[in-house]
Coordinates of C-alpha atoms in Angstrom, one line a residue:
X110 CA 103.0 96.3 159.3
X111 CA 100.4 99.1 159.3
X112 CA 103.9 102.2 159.9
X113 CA 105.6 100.1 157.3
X114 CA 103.6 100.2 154.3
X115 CA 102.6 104.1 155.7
X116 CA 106.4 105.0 155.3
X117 CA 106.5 103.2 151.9
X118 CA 103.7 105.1 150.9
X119 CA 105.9 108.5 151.6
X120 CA 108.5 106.8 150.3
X121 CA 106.8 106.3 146.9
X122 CA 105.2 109.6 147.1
X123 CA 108.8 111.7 147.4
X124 CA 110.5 109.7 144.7
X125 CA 107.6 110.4 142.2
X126 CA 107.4 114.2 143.2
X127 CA 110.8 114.0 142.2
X128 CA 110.7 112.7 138.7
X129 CA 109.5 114.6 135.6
X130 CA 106.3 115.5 134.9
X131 CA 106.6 112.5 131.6
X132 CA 108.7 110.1 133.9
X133 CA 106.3 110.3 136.8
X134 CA 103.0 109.8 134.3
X135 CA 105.2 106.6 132.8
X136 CA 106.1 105.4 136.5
X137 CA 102.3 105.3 138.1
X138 CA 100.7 103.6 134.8
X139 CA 103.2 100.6 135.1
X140 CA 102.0 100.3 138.8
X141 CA 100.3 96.8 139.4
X142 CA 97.5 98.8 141.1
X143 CA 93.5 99.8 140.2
X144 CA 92.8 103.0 139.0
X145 CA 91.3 104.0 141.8
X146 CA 94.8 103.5 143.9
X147 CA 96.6 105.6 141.0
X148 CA 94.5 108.2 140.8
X149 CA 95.0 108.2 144.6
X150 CA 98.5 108.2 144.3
X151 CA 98.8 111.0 141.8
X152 CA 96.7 113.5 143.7
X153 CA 99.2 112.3 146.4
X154 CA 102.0 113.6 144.6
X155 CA 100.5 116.9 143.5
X156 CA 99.9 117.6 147.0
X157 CA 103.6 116.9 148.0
X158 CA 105.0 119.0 144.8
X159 CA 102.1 122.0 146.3
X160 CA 104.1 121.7 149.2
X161 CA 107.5 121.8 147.8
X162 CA 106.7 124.8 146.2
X163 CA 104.8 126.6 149.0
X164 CA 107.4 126.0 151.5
X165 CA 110.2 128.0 148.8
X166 CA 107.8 130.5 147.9
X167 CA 109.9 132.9 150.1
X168 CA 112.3 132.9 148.0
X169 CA 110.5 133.2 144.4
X170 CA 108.1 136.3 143.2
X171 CA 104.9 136.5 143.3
X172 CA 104.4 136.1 139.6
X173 CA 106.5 133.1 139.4
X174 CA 104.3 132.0 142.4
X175 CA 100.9 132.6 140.7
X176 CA 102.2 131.2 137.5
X177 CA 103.4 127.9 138.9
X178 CA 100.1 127.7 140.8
X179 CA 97.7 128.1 137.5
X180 CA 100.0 125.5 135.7
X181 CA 99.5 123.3 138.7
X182 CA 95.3 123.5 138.3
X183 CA 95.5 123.4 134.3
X184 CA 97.3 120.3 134.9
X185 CA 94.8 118.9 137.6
X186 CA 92.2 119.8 135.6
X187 CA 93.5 118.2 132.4
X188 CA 94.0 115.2 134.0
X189 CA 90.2 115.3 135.2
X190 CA 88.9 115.9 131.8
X191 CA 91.1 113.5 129.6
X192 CA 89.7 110.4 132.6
X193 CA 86.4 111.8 131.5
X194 CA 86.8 111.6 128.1
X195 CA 88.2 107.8 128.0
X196 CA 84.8 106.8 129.5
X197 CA 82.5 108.6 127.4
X198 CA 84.4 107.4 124.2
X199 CA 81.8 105.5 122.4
X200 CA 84.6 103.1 120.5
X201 CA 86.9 101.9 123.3
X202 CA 84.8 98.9 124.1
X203 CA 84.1 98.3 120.2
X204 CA 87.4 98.1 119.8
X205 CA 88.5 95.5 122.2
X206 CA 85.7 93.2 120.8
X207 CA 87.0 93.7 117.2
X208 CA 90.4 92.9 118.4
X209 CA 89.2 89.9 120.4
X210 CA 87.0 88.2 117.6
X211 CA 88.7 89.8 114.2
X212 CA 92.1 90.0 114.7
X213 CA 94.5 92.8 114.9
X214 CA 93.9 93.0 110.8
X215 CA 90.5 94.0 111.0
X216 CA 91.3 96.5 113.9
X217 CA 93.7 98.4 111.8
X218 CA 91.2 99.4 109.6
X219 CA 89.3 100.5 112.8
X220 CA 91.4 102.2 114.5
X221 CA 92.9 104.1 111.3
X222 CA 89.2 105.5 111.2
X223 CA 89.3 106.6 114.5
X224 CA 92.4 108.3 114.0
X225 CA 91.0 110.3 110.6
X226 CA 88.0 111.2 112.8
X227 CA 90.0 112.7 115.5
X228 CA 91.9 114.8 112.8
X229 CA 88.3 116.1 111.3
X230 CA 87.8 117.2 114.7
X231 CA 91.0 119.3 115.0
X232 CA 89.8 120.9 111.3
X233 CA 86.2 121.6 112.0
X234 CA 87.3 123.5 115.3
X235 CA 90.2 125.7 113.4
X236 CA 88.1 126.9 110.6
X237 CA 84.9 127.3 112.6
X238 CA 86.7 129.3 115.2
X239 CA 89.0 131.6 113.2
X240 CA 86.8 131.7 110.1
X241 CA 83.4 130.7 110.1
X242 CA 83.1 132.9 113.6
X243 CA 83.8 136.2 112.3
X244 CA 81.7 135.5 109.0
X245 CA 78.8 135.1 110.9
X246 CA 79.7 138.5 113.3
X247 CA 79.7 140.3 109.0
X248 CA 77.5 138.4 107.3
X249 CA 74.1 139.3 105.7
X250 CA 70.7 137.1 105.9
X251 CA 70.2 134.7 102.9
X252 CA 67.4 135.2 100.7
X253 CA 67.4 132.4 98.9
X254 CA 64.0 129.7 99.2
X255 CA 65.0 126.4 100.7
X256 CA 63.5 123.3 98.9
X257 CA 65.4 120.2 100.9
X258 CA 67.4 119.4 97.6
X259 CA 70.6 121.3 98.4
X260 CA 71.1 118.5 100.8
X261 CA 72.4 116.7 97.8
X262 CA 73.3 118.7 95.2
X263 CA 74.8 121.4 97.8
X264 CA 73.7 124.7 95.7
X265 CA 70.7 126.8 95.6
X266 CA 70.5 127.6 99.2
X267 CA 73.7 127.0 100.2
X268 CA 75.2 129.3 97.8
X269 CA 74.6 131.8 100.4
X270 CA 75.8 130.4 103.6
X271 CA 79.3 129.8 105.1
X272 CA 79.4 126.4 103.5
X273 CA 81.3 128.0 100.4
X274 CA 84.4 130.1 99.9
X275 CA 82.1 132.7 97.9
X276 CA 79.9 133.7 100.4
X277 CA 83.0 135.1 103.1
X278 CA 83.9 138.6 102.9
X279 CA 87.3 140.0 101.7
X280 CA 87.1 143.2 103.5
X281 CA 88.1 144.2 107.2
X282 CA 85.7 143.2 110.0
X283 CA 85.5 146.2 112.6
X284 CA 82.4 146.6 115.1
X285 CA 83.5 149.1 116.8
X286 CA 84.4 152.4 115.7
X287 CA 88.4 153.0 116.0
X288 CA 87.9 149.6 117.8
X289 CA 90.3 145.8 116.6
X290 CA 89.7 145.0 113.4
X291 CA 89.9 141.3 111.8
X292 CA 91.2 140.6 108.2
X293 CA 89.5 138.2 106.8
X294 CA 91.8 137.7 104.1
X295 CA 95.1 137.1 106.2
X296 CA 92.8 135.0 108.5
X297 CA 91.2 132.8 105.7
X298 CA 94.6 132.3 104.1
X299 CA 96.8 131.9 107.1
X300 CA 94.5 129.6 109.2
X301 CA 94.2 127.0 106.0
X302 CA 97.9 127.2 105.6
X303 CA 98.7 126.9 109.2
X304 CA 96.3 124.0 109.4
X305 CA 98.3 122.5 106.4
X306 CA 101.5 122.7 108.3
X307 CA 99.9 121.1 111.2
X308 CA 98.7 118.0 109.8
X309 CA 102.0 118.1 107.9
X310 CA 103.9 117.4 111.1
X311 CA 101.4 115.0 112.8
X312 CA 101.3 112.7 109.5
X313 CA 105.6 113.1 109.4
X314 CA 105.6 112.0 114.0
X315 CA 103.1 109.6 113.3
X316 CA 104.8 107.4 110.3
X317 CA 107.8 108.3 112.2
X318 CA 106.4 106.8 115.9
X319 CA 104.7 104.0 113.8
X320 CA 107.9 103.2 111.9
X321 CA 109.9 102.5 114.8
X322 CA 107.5 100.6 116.9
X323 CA 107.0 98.1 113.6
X324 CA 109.8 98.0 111.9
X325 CA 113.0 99.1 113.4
X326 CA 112.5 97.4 117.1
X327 CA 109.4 95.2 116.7
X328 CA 110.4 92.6 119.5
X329 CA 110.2 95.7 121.9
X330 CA 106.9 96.3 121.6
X331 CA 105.1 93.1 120.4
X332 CA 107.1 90.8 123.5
X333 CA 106.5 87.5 122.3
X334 CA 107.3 85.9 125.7
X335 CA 106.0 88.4 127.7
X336 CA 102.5 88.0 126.1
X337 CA 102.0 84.5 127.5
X338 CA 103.8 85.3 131.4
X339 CA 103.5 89.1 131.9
X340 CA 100.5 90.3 130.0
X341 CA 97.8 89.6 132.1
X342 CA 95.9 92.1 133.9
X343 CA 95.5 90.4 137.7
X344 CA 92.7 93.7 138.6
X345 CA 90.5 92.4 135.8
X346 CA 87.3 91.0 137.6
X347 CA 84.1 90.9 135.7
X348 CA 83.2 87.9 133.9
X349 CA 83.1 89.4 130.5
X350 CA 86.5 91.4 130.5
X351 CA 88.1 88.0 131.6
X352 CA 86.6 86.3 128.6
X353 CA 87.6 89.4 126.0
X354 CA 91.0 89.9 127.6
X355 CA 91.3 86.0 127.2
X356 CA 90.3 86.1 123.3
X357 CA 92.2 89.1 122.9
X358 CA 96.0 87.1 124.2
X359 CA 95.0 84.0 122.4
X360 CA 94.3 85.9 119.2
X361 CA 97.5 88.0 119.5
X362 CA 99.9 84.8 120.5
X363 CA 97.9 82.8 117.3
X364 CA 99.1 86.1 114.9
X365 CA 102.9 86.0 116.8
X366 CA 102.9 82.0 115.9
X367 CA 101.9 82.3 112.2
X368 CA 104.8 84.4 111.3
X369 CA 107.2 81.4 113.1
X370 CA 105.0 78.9 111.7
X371 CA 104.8 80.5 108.0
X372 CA 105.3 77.9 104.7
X373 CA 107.5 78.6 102.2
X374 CA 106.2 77.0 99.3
X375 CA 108.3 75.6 96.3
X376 CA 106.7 76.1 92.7
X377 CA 107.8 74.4 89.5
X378 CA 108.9 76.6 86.4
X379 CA 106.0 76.0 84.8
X380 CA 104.0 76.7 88.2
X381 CA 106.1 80.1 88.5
X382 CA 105.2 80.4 84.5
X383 CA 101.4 80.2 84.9
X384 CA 101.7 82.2 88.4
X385 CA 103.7 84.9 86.9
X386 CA 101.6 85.2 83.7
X387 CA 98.4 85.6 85.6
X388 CA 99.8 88.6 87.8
X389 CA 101.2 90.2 84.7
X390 CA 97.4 89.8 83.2
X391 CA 95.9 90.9 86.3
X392 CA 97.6 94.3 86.8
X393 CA 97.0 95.0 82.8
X394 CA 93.2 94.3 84.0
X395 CA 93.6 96.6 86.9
X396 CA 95.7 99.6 85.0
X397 CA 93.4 99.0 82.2
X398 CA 90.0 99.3 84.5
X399 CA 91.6 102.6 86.1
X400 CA 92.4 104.3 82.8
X401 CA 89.0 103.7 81.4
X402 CA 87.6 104.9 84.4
X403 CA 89.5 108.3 84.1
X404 CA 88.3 108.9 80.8
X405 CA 85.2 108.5 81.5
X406 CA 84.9 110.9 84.7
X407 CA 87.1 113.4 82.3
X408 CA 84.2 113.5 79.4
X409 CA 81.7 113.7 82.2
X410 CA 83.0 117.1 83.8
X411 CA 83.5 118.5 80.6
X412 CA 79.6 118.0 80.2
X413 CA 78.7 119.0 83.8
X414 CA 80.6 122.4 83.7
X415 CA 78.5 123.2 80.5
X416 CA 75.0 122.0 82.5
X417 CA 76.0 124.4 85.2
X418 CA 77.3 127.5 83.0
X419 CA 74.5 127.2 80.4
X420 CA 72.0 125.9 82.5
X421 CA 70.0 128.2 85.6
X422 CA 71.9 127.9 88.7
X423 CA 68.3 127.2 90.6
X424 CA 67.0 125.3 88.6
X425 CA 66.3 121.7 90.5
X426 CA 66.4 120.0 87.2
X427 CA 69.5 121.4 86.5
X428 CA 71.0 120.7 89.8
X429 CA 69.3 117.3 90.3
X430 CA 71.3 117.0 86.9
X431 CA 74.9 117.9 88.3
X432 CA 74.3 115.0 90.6
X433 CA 74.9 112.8 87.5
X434 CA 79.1 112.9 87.9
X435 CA 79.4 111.8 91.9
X436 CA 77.5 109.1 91.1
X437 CA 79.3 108.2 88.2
X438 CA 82.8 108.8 90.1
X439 CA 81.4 106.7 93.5
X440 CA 79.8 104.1 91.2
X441 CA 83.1 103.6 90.2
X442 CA 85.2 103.5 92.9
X443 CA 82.7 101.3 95.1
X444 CA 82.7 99.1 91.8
X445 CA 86.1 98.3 90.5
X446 CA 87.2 97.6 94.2
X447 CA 85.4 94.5 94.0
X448 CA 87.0 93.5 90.8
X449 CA 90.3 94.1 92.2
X450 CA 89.5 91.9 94.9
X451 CA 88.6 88.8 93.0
X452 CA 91.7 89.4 90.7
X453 CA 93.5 89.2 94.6
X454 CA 91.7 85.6 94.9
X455 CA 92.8 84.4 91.5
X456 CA 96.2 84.9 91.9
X457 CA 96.4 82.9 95.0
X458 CA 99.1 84.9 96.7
X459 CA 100.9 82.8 99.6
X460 CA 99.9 84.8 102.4
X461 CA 96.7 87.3 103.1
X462 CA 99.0 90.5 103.9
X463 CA 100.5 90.3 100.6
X464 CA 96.9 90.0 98.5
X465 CA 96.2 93.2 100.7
X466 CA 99.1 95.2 100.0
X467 CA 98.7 94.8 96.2
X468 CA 95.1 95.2 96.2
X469 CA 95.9 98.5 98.2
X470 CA 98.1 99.2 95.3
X471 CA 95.5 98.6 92.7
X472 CA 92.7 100.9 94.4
X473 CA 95.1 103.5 95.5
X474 CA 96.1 104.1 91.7
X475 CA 92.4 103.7 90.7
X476 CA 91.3 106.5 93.5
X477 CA 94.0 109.0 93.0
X478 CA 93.9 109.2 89.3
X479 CA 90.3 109.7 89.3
X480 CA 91.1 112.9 91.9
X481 CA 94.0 114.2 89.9
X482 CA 91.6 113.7 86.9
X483 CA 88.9 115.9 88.8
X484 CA 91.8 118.3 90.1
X485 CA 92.9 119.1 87.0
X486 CA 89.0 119.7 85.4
X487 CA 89.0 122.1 88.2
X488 CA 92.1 124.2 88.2
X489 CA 92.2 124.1 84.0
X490 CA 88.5 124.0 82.9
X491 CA 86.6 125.5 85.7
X492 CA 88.7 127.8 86.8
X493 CA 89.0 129.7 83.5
X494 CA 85.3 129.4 82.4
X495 CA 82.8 132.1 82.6
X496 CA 81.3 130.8 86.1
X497 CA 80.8 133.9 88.6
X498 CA 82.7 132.5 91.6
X499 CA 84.3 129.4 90.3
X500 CA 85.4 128.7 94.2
X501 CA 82.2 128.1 95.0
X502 CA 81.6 125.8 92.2
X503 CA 84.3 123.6 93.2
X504 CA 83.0 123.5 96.2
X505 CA 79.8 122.1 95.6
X506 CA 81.3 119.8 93.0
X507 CA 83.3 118.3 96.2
X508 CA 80.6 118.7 98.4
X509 CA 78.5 116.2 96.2
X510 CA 81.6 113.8 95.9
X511 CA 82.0 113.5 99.6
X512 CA 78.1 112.8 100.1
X513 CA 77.8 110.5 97.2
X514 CA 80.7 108.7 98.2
X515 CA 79.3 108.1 101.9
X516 CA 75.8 107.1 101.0
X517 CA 77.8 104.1 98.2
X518 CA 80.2 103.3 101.5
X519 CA 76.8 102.2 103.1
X520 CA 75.7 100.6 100.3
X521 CA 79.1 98.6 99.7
X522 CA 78.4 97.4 103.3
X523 CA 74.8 96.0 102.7
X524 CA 75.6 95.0 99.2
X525 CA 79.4 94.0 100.0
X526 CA 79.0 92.1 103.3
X527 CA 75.3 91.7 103.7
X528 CA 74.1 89.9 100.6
X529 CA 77.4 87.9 100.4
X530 CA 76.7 86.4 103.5
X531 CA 73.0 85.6 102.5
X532 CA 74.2 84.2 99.7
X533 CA 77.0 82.6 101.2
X534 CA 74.9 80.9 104.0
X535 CA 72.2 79.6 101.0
X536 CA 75.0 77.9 98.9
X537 CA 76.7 76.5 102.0
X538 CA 80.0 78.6 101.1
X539 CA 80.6 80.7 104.3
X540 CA 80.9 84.1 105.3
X541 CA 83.0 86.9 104.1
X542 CA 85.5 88.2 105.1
X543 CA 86.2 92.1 105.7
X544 CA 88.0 93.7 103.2
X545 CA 90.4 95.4 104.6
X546 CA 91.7 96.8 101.6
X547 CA 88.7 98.3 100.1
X548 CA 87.3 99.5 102.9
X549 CA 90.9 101.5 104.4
X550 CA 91.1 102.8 100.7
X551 CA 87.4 104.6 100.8
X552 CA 88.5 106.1 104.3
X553 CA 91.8 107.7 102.0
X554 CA 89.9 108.6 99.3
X555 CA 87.5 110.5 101.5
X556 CA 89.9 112.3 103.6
X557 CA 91.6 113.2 100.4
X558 CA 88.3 115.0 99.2
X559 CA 87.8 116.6 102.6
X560 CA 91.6 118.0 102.6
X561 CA 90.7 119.4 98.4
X562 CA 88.1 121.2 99.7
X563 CA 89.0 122.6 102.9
X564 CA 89.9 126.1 100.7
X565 CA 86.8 126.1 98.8
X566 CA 84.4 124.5 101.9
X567 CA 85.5 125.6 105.0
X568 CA 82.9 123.8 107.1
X569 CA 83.2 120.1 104.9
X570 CA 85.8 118.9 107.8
X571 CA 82.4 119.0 110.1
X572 CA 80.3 116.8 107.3
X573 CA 82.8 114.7 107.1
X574 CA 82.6 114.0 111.0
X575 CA 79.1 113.1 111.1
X576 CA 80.0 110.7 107.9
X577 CA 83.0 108.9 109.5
X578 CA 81.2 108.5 112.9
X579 CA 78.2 106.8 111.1
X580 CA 80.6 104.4 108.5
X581 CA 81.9 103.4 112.1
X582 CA 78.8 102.4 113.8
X583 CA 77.6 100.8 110.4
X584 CA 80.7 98.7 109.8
X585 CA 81.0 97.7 113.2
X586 CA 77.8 96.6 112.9
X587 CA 78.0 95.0 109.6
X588 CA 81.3 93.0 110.9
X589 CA 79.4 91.5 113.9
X590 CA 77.2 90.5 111.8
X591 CA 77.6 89.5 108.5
X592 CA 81.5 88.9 108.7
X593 CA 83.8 86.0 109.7
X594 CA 87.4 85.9 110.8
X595 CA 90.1 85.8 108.9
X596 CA 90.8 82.1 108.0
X597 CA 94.4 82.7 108.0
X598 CA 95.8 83.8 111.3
X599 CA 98.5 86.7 110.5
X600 CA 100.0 89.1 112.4
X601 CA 99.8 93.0 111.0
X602 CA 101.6 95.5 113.5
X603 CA 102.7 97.2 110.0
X604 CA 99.9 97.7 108.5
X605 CA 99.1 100.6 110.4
X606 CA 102.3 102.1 109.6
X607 CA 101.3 101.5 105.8
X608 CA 97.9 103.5 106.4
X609 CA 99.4 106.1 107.4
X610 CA 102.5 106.5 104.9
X611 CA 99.4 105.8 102.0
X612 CA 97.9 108.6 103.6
X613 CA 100.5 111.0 103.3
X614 CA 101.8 109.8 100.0
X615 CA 100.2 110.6 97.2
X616 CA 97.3 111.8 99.1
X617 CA 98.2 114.5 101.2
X618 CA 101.5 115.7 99.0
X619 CA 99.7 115.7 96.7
X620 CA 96.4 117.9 98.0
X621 CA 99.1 120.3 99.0
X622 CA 100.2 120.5 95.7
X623 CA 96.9 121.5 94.5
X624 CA 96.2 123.4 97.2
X625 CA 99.5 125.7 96.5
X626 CA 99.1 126.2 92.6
X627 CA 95.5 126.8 93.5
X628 CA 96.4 129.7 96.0
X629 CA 99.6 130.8 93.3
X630 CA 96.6 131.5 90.8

């Protein structure tokens, strides 16, 4: 028995050292094995294709030799580092409990975040490397004081750092006599563009991947059948995981039954009257909220570019005053989100994924007309006015917006989820529920600010990684907490896909747009 399973160990061994690299990496994750055993098994194979290729090394160059050696350890090593990396990530177990307890609803909001932080990453290290960098190797010491209040308002100090487009140089970085030289223009220009074209193709794979896997071939990837024989995971052991894994199958086969299980419901016409007359009065509420709310953030920057050119610059009443328009704009968005919300409940829609997808509607017209509003103060007022580095200036003006906006997305949780569920739990009327829609629509309306103002704030991609890892700790939290589930079970392997598309269009069509006249200019 013991010579057996030894030559089906070979056995195994040769047919993987065999395969591709991605056919190989597919073959050992499906094994019914602990990781322990895989890992065992791949470092198995490596050795075997080490061997393969040391015993025709006779026959192939020496360069060929070293090169195939190099790729060999690069891919050891990555395979080290990524095994690393999964344990050290702070959100993996979050993430199973959220799915466990809330749903696969309530995890699509969560795991869309974790996706936007992972691109903020990717930013921050492209424009701190080929940007920020050389700056720092050319730059000159600030003199400007430092009072603690361009934390919020983002001037003053700041003015002078490599937080603002104005501050980097436009000439030819060169150390060293007859030596390389760095243009910072090209590399300014280039590395936001190439970044641009980047995200461009990740948000075009992504809808693509998420497209397919949700709507074109669902039953291959959701496997209703399979989730109650074949799903369960026989190297699970601690008490615990059981339980979660257990909540986690019982919660996805509830979602899978709802949708067999669903009611069509048959209205009178004068139901369907009253029903269709109360949308039609609802969205004219909605439209009518977001158009007043435009107008009012227009007149606003009209009178907070005339504070700022008439005004001084260092003045901490005058900057205390400029602080006057992010709240307005946040107070706003954080507001009439809630108002959309009960115009969701009062229309009683049949089934919670459709109240979400037309609330989603509602807030994403509210959001990006209050950002094409601000777009277009910036490109047609401030850009022509009498402002020394206008670049700058929308810069901070973003800067403020994404701060603002973070410190009302903490408040929406305490006032949003918190007090409701006080209040709730003294009138006897529950807990809330997360609002999925709100909430994913704060996450698009930052990332759309971030993506502005990568030309005129290099460095914002970095604030806006400390914000979205605190909004995640904080609404994890808050969920625990003050939340309950969902009180209609319903499955949501496309909303994900809906995320994603929201966050491509309008949002990042239409930064680009900006963007490009911006740089046309």
């Amino acid at each position: 028995l013991f010579l057996h399973g030894l030559y089906a160990d070979e056995k195994l061994v040769e047919n993987l050292a065999s395969m591709t690299a991605g056919e190989r990496i597919k073959a050992i994750q499906k094994m019914p094995e602990t990781m322990r055993k895989k890992r065992e098994i791949r470092d198995k194979v490596l050795k075997e294709i080490t061997k393969k290729s040391n015993h025709h090394s006779t026959r192939l160059p020496c360069c060929t030799q070293c090169l195939q050696g190099a790729a060999l350890a690069f891919r050891q090593f990555g395979n080290t580092v990524s095994e690393y990396f999964t344990s050290l990530q702070f959100w993996h177990k979050s993430l199973k409990i959220i799915g466990a307890e809330f749903g696969t609803s309530v995890l699509s909001y969560f795991i869309f975040l974790k996706w936007l932080l992972a691109f903020n990453v990717f930013s921050f290290l492209i424009n701190f490397s080929f940007i920020t960098i050389p700056q720092f190797i050319a730059g000159e010491p600030n003199k400007l004081s430092f009072t603690g209040l361009e934390l919020l308002t983002g001037s003053g100090y700041f003015q002078q750092t490599v937080l603002y487009y104005g501050f980097y140089t436009n000439a030819t970085i060169s150390k060293i006599t007859d030596g390389a030289s760095y243009n910072m223009q090209l590399a300014y220009i280039f590395t936001v563009g190439l970044y641009f074209v980047i995200c461009f193709l990740i948000l075009l794979i992504s809808m693509a991947k998420s497209f397919c896997r949700n709507f074109i071939n669902p039953s291959m990837y959701s496997g209703n059948a399979s989730k109650l024989l074949c799903t369960w995971d026989f190297n699970i052991t601690n008490e615990k995981a059981v339980k979660l894994k257990q909540k986690n199958l019982s919660t996805q086969i509830k979602e899978d039954l709802s949708e067999v299980n669903r009611e069509v419901l048959n209205f009178s016409a004068k139901e369907r009257l009253v029903r269709l007359a109360v949308h039609v009065a609802s969205w004219a509420a909605s439209l009518g909220t977001a158009v007043a709310a435009c107008a009012g953030v227009y007149f606003l920057s009209i009178n907070n570019l005339k504070l700022f050119v008439e005004g001084h610059k260092n003045d901490q009443e005058s900057q205390a005053a400029m602080l006057v328009l992010p709240i307005v704009a946040s107070l706003l968005n954080t507001l009439i989100p809630f108002f959309y919300s009960w115009l969701g409940h009062l229309e009683k829609f049949q089934t919670p994924g459709h109240q979400i997808y037309v609330t989603i509607a509602r807030n994403i017209a509210l959001k990006i007309s209050i950002v094409g509003i601000l777009c277009y103060y910036w490109l047609n007022v401030v850009a022509v006015s009498e402002s020394e580095c206008w670049e700058s200036l929308i810069g901070q003006d973003i800067y403020r917006l994404v701060l603002v906006d973070f410190i009302f997305c903490l408040l929406g949780s305490f006032f949003g989820e918190f007090l409701r569920r006080i209040i709730g739990t003294t009138l006897k009327r529950g807990l809330p529920e997360f609002d999925i829609a709100r909430n994913v629509l704060d996450l698009i309306y930052a990332q759309t600010l971030t993506w502005i103002g990568i030309l005129f704030s290099p460095l914002l991609p970095g604030i806006q990684i400390i914000a979205f890892s605190i909004v995640f700790c904080v609404k994890k939290v808050s969920l625990v907490m003050n939340c309950q589930p969902p009180r209609k079970v319903w499955r949501t392997a496309q909303m994900t896909t809906s995320f994603i598309f929201l966050l491509f269009f309008p949002s990042f069509l239409g930064v680009l747009s900006v963007v490009g006249v911006t740089v046309w200019r």
